[in-house]
Each structure stands twice: as C-alpha cells, then as structure tokens.
C-alpha cells in the first residue's frame, strides 16, 4: 500500500515539474518577444519609462485616439475632436477626456523620442 502511495506521489511530482518547466520556457520566450517588440536596450528602456510616466503604452494611445501611424497632424486632429466632444460642459466625460489627454501626451513623447536620433558614427568609408 505504501509502495503505491509513493509511486503516485512520484508520478504527480514529475508531472508538476514538467508542467512548471514548460510554463517557465513559455514565459521566457514571451518575455524575449516583448523585449524585441519594445526595441530592447536603451530604446526599450526609454519606451518603458515613457509608458510608466503616461501610464499607457503607445499601442493603447493609438487605439484611444484611433490612429495607425505617428502622424503629428492626424494625432492633433483626433485629439481636438475627442477632447472637445468629451467636454464636461457638453455632457461629456471627464474620465474619457483625461484618457484622450494622456494618449496624446504619450504619443507626443514617442514622437519626441523618435526625432532625437543618436549621432551617426563615422566609418572608414565616410572619410
């Protein structure tokens, strides 16, 4: 009887161990993919810092303002429309208005980060 109980415990522990290992591998792969999408390195750190400051990611900000690309003119038009339509005096929602504001703030930060490109290093062929 004790022999069967030990076998059940060993088989159960093995199954749990394999499941844990598989889940850990999947989490590592997902983390690496997320780091690649964020740009990795310094760019990823800048993006993460901007997301933490604004509280939303670039993708969320694009969805809120309903824009596909980071076009400053398009962003400003969508922002003006959504901000005015959600004005509390017109029966709008201050909560939605603040979400629109934060989305524009986040996209403006992303545009500013993109315009500040690092200086190019001179190569032998440039001389």
mmCIF file of C-alpha atoms in Angstrom:
data_model
loop_
_atom_site.group_PDB
_atom_site.id
_atom_site.type_symbol
_atom_site.label_atom_id
_atom_site.label_comp_id
_atom_site.label_asym_id
_atom_site.label_seq_id
_atom_site.Cartn_x
_atom_site.Cartn_y
_atom_site.Cartn_z
ATOM 1 C CA UNK A 1 0.000 0.000 0.000
ATOM 2 C CA UNK A 2 2.789 2.413 0.901
ATOM 3 C CA UNK A 3 4.581 1.446 -2.300
ATOM 4 C CA UNK A 4 1.619 2.590 -4.418
ATOM 5 C CA UNK A 5 1.272 5.794 -2.455
ATOM 6 C CA UNK A 6 4.950 6.626 -3.070
ATOM 7 C CA UNK A 7 4.547 5.839 -6.789
ATOM 8 C CA UNK A 8 1.531 8.159 -7.021
ATOM 9 C CA UNK A 9 3.455 10.944 -5.293
ATOM 10 C CA UNK A 10 6.490 10.490 -7.573
ATOM 11 C CA UNK A 11 4.372 10.445 -10.755
ATOM 12 C CA UNK A 12 2.445 13.515 -9.579
ATOM 13 C CA UNK A 13 5.613 15.417 -8.697
ATOM 14 C CA UNK A 14 7.131 14.532 -12.082
ATOM 15 C CA UNK A 15 4.045 15.792 -13.923
ATOM 16 C CA UNK A 16 4.007 19.038 -11.944
ATOM 17 C CA UNK A 17 7.739 19.511 -12.528
ATOM 18 C CA UNK A 18 7.373 19.048 -16.285
ATOM 19 C CA UNK A 19 4.418 21.432 -16.425
ATOM 20 C CA UNK A 20 6.355 24.025 -14.442
ATOM 21 C CA UNK A 21 9.376 23.679 -16.748
ATOM 22 C CA UNK A 22 7.199 24.041 -19.838
ATOM 23 C CA UNK A 23 5.453 27.115 -18.408
ATOM 24 C CA UNK A 24 8.791 28.686 -17.487
ATOM 25 C CA UNK A 25 10.132 28.175 -21.028
ATOM 26 C CA UNK A 26 6.990 29.755 -22.498
ATOM 27 C CA UNK A 27 7.285 32.733 -20.165
ATOM 28 C CA UNK A 28 10.931 33.284 -21.101
ATOM 29 C CA UNK A 29 10.075 33.132 -24.815
ATOM 30 C CA UNK A 30 7.190 35.589 -24.362
ATOM 31 C CA UNK A 31 9.420 37.928 -22.382
ATOM 32 C CA UNK A 32 12.074 37.884 -25.106
ATOM 33 C CA UNK A 33 9.481 38.604 -27.789
ATOM 34 C CA UNK A 34 8.095 41.514 -25.768
ATOM 35 C CA UNK A 35 11.595 42.918 -25.356
ATOM 36 C CA UNK A 36 12.172 42.723 -29.108
ATOM 37 C CA UNK A 37 8.861 44.483 -29.824
ATOM 38 C CA UNK A 38 9.730 47.237 -27.354
ATOM 39 C CA UNK A 39 13.041 47.824 -29.085
ATOM 40 C CA UNK A 40 15.253 46.340 -26.422
ATOM 41 C CA UNK A 41 18.272 48.024 -24.889
ATOM 42 C CA UNK A 42 18.169 51.776 -24.438
ATOM 43 C CA UNK A 43 15.202 52.292 -26.754
ATOM 44 C CA UNK A 44 13.180 49.739 -24.808
ATOM 45 C CA UNK A 45 14.137 51.425 -21.548
ATOM 46 C CA UNK A 46 13.075 54.825 -22.913
ATOM 47 C CA UNK A 47 9.791 53.384 -24.129
ATOM 48 C CA UNK A 48 9.171 51.699 -20.780
ATOM 49 C CA UNK A 49 9.947 54.921 -18.911
ATOM 50 C CA UNK A 50 7.573 56.910 -21.113
ATOM 51 C CA UNK A 51 4.876 54.262 -20.701
ATOM 52 C CA UNK A 52 5.308 54.344 -16.927
ATOM 53 C CA UNK A 53 5.107 58.141 -16.866
ATOM 54 C CA UNK A 54 1.980 58.355 -19.020
ATOM 55 C CA UNK A 55 0.501 55.164 -17.645
ATOM 56 C CA UNK A 56 -0.255 53.718 -21.091
ATOM 57 C CA UNK A 57 1.663 52.128 -23.936
ATOM 58 C CA UNK A 58 1.992 53.518 -27.445
ATOM 59 C CA UNK A 59 -0.398 50.870 -28.764
ATOM 60 C CA UNK A 60 -3.052 51.825 -26.209
ATOM 61 C CA UNK A 61 -2.607 55.505 -27.026
ATOM 62 C CA UNK A 62 -3.028 54.783 -30.740
ATOM 63 C CA UNK A 63 -6.217 52.861 -30.010
ATOM 64 C CA UNK A 64 -7.639 55.641 -27.845
ATOM 65 C CA UNK A 65 -7.005 58.303 -30.495
ATOM 66 C CA UNK A 66 -7.837 55.883 -33.333
ATOM 67 C CA UNK A 67 -4.630 56.486 -35.293
ATOM 68 C CA UNK A 68 -2.498 53.957 -37.122
ATOM 69 C CA UNK A 69 0.726 55.892 -37.666
ATOM 70 C CA UNK A 70 2.533 58.515 -35.615
ATOM 71 C CA UNK A 71 1.491 61.446 -37.821
ATOM 72 C CA UNK A 72 1.510 64.646 -35.703
ATOM 73 C CA UNK A 73 -1.222 66.315 -37.776
ATOM 74 C CA UNK A 74 -3.542 63.302 -37.582
ATOM 75 C CA UNK A 75 -2.884 62.907 -33.855
ATOM 76 C CA UNK A 76 -3.702 66.589 -33.219
ATOM 77 C CA UNK A 77 -6.941 66.400 -35.259
ATOM 78 C CA UNK A 78 -8.152 63.286 -33.439
ATOM 79 C CA UNK A 79 -7.137 64.754 -30.090
ATOM 80 C CA UNK A 80 -9.002 68.038 -30.702
ATOM 81 C CA UNK A 81 -12.143 66.223 -31.817
ATOM 82 C CA UNK A 82 -12.209 63.711 -28.955
ATOM 83 C CA UNK A 83 -11.206 66.248 -26.306
ATOM 84 C CA UNK A 84 -13.950 68.688 -27.350
ATOM 85 C CA UNK A 85 -16.653 66.052 -27.726
ATOM 86 C CA UNK A 86 -15.929 64.771 -24.205
ATOM 87 C CA UNK A 87 -16.051 68.240 -22.638
ATOM 88 C CA UNK A 88 -17.962 68.028 -19.363
ATOM 89 C CA UNK A 89 -19.955 71.204 -20.135
ATOM 90 C CA UNK A 90 -21.259 69.478 -23.279
ATOM 91 C CA UNK A 91 -22.342 66.401 -21.351
ATOM 92 C CA UNK A 92 -19.113 64.511 -21.921
ATOM 93 C CA UNK A 93 -16.993 62.534 -19.521
ATOM 94 C CA UNK A 94 -14.028 63.996 -17.674
ATOM 95 C CA UNK A 95 -12.643 60.468 -17.356
ATOM 96 C CA UNK A 96 -12.669 59.946 -21.125
ATOM 97 C CA UNK A 97 -11.293 63.427 -21.655
ATOM 98 C CA UNK A 98 -8.365 62.635 -19.372
ATOM 99 C CA UNK A 99 -7.752 59.346 -21.228
ATOM 100 C CA UNK A 100 -7.626 61.278 -24.520
ATOM 101 C CA UNK A 101 -5.201 63.776 -22.978
ATOM 102 C CA UNK A 102 -2.919 61.024 -21.640
ATOM 103 C CA UNK A 103 -2.975 59.251 -25.008
ATOM 104 C CA UNK A 104 -1.867 62.409 -26.814
ATOM 105 C CA UNK A 105 0.759 63.060 -24.163
ATOM 106 C CA UNK A 106 2.142 59.531 -24.662
ATOM 107 C CA UNK A 107 2.216 59.816 -28.450
ATOM 108 C CA UNK A 108 3.881 63.237 -28.228
ATOM 109 C CA UNK A 109 6.563 61.709 -26.000
ATOM 110 C CA UNK A 110 7.069 58.903 -28.515
ATOM 111 C CA UNK A 111 7.369 61.395 -31.387
ATOM 112 C CA UNK A 112 9.906 63.415 -29.400
ATOM 113 C CA UNK A 113 11.932 60.271 -28.692
ATOM 114 C CA UNK A 114 11.913 59.317 -32.374
ATOM 115 C CA UNK A 115 13.113 62.727 -33.537
ATOM 116 C CA UNK A 116 16.101 62.573 -31.168
ATOM 117 C CA UNK A 117 18.192 60.078 -33.100
ATOM 118 C CA UNK A 118 21.678 59.296 -31.834
ATOM 119 C CA UNK A 119 24.516 60.841 -33.844
ATOM 120 C CA UNK A 120 25.923 58.590 -36.534
ATOM 121 C CA UNK A 121 29.420 57.250 -36.003
ATOM 122 C CA UNK A 122 31.997 57.962 -38.668
ATOM 123 C CA UNK A 123 33.171 54.927 -40.546
ATOM 124 C CA UNK A 124 36.271 54.446 -42.642
ATOM 125 C CA UNK A 125 34.225 54.763 -45.854
ATOM 126 C CA UNK A 126 32.859 58.195 -44.795
ATOM 127 C CA UNK A 127 36.330 59.735 -44.590
#
